[in-house]
PDB file of C-alpha atoms in Angstrom:
ATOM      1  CA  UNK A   1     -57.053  36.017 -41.847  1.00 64.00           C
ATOM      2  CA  UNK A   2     -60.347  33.646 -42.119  1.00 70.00           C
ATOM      3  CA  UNK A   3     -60.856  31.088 -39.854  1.00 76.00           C
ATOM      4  CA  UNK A   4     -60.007  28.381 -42.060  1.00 79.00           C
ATOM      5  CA  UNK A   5     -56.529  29.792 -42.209  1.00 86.00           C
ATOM      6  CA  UNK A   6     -56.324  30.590 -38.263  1.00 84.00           C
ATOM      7  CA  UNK A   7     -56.876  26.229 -38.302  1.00 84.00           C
ATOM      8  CA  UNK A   8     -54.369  25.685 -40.384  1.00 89.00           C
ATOM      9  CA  UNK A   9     -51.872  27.763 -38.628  1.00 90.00           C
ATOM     10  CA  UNK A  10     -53.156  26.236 -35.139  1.00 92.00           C
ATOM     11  CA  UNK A  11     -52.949  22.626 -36.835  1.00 91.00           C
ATOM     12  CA  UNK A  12     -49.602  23.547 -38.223  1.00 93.00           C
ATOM     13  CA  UNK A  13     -48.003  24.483 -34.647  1.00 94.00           C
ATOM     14  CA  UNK A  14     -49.944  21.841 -32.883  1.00 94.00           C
ATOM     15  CA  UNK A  15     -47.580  19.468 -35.071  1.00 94.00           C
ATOM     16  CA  UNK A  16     -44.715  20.943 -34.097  1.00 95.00           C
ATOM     17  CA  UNK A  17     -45.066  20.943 -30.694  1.00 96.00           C
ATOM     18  CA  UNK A  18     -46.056  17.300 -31.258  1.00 95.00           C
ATOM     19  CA  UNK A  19     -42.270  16.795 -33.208  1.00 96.00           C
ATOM     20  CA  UNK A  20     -40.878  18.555 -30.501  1.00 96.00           C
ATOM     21  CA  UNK A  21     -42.474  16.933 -28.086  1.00 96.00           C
ATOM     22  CA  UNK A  22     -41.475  13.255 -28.986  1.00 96.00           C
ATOM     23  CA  UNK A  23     -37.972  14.898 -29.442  1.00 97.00           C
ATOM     24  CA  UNK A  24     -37.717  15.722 -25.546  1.00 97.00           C
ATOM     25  CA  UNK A  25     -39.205  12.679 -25.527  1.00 96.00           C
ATOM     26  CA  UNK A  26     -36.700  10.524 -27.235  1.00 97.00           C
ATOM     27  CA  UNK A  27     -33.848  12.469 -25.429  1.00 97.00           C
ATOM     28  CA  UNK A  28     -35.456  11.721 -22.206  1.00 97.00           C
ATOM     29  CA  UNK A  29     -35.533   8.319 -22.820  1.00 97.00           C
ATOM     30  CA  UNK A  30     -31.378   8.510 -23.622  1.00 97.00           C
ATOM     31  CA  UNK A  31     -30.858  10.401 -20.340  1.00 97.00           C
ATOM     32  CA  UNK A  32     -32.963   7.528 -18.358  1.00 97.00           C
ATOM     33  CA  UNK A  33     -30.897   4.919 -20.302  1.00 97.00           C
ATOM     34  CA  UNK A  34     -27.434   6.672 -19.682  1.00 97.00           C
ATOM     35  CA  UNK A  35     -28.813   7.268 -15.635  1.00 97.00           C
ATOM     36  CA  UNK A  36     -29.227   3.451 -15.111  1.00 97.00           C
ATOM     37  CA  UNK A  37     -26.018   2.700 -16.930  1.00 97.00           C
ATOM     38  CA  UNK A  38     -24.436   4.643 -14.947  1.00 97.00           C
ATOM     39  CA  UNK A  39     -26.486   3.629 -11.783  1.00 97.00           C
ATOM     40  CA  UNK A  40     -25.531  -0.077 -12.674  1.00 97.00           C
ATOM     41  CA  UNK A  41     -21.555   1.026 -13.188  1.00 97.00           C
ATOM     42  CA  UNK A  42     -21.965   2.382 -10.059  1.00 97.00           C
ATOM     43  CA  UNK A  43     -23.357  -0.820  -8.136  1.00 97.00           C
ATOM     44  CA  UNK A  44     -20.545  -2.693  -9.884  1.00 97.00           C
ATOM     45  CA  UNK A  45     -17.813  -0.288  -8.064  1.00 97.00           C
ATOM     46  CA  UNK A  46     -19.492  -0.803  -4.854  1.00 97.00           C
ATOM     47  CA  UNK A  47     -19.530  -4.075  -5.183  1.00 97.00           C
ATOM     48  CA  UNK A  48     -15.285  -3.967  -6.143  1.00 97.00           C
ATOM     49  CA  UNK A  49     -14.809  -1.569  -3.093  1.00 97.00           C
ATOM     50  CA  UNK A  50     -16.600  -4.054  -0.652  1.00 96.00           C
ATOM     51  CA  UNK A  51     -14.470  -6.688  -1.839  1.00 97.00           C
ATOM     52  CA  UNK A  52     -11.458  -4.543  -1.331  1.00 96.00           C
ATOM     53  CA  UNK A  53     -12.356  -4.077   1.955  1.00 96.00           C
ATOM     54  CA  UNK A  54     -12.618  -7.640   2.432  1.00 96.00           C
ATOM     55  CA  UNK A  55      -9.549  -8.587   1.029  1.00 96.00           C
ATOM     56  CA  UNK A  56      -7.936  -5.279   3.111  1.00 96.00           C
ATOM     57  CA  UNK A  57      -9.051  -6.566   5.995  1.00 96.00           C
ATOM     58  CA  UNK A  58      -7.945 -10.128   5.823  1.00 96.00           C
ATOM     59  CA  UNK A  59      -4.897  -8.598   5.100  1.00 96.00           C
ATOM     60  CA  UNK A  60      -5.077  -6.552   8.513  1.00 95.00           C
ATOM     61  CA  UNK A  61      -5.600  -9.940  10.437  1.00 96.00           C
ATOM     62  CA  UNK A  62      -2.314 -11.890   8.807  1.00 95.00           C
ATOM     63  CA  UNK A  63      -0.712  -8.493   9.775  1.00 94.00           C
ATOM     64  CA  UNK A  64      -1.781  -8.595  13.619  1.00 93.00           C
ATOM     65  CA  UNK A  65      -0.415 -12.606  13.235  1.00 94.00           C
ATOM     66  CA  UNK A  66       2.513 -11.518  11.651  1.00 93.00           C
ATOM     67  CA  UNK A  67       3.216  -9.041  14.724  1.00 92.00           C
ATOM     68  CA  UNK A  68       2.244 -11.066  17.234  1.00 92.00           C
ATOM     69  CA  UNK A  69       4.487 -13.982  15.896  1.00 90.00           C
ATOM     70  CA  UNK A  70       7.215 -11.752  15.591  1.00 89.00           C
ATOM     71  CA  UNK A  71       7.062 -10.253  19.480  1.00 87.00           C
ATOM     72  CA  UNK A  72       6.572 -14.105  20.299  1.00 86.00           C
ATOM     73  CA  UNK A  73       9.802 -14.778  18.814  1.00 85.00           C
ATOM     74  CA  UNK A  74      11.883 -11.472  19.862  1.00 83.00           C
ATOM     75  CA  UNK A  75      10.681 -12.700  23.540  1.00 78.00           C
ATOM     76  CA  UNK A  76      11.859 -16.394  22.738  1.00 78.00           C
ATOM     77  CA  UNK A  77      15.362 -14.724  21.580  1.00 75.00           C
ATOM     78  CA  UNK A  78      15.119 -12.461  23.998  1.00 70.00           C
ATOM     79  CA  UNK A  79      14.804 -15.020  26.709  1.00 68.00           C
ATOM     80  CA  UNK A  80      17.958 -16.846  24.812  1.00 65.00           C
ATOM     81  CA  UNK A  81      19.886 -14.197  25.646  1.00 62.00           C
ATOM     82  CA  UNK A  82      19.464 -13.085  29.518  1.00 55.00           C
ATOM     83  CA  UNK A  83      21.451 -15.539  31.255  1.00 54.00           C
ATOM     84  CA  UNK A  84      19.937 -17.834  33.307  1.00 55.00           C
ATOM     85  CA  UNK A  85      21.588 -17.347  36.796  1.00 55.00           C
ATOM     86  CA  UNK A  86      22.958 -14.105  38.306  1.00 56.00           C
ATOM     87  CA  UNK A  87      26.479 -15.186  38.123  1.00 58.00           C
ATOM     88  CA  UNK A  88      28.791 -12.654  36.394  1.00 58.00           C
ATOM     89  CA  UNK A  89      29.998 -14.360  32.981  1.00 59.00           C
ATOM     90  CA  UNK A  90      33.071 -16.258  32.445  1.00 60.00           C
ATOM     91  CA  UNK A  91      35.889 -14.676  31.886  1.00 57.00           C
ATOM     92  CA  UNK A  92      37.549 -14.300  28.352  1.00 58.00           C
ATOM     93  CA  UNK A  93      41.019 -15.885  27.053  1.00 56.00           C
ATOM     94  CA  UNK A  94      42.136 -12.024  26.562  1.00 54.00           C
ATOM     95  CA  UNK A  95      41.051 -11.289  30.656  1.00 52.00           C
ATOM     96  CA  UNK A  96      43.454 -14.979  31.863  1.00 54.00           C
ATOM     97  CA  UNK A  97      46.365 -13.622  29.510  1.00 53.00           C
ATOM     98  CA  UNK A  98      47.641 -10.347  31.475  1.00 54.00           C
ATOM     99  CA  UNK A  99      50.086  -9.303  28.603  1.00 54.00           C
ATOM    100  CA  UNK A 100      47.813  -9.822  26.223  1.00 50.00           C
ATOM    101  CA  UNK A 101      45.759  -6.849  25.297  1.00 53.00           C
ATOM    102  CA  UNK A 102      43.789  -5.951  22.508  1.00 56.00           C
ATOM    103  CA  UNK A 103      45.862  -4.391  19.597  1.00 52.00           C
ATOM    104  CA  UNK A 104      45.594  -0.302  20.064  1.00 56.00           C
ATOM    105  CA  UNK A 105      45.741   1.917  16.566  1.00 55.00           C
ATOM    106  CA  UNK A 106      49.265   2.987  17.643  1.00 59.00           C
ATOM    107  CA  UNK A 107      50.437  -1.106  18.533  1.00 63.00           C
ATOM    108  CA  UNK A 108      52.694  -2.704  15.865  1.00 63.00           C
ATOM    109  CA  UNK A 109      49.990  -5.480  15.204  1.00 63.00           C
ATOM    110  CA  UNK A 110      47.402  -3.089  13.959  1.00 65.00           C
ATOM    111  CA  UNK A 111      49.661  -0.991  11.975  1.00 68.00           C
ATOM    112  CA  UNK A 112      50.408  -4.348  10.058  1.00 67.00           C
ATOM    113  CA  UNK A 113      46.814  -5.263   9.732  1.00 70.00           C
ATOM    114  CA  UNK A 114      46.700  -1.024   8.299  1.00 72.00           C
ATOM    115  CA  UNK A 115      49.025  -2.083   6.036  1.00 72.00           C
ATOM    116  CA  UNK A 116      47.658  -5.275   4.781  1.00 71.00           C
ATOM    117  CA  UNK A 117      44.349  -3.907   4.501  1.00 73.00           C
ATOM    118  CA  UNK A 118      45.856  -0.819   2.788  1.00 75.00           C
ATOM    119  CA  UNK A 119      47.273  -2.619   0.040  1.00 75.00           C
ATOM    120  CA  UNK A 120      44.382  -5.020  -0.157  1.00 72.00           C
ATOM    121  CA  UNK A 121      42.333  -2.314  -1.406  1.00 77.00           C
ATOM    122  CA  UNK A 122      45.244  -0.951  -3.822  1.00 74.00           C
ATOM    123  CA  UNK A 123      44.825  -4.581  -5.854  1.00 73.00           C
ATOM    124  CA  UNK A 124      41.318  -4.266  -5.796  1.00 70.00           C
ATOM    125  CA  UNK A 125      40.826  -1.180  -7.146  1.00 61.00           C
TER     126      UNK A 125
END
């Protein structure tokens, strides 16, 4: 092999490496684009997530509102309901009446209402 021939070899590979070269090149160039597209959809879901935590924690505050109004108004029906002296409560129409007690399963007035209710639910069905 003369020298001429050992150039043209050399010259030869020298130009593929070259090809090669702007081949790694051109793919590194795809990989950089593809990195700051990716870099950029990531920014943009940052961005989403901080306004979900916004929104999630506006939506904590009505919450605490929410609870606090609704102790404020169990307290307010609360306080409705505790008398407002010590005295024991007034009596019922069924406590003045002495032969008038509340109808037992076994008294004639509830087996009546039994029966009424009985065939109350036979039409129904």
């Amino acid at each position: 092999m003369g020298n001429g021939e050992l150039g043209n070899l050399v010259d030869e590979r020298s130009s593929e490496v070259d090809e090669r070269s702007s081949e790694v090149d051109e793919r590194s160039s795809k990989v950089d684009e593809r990195s700051s597209k990716v870099d950029e959809r990531s920014s943009e879901v940052d961005e989403r997530s901080s306004e979900v935590d916004e929104r999630s924690s506006k939506v904590d505050e009505r919450s605490s509102e929410v609870d606090e109004r609704s102790s404020e108004v169990i307290n307010q029906s609360l306080i409705l309901l505790v008398p407002l002296s010590p005295h024991p409560p007034l009596p019922t129409p069924h406590s003045l009446i002495p032969h008038s007690p509340l109808p037992t399963p076994s008294s004639p007035l509830m087996s009546l209402q039994n029966l009424f209710r009985s065939r109350f639910i036979n039409q129904m069905k």
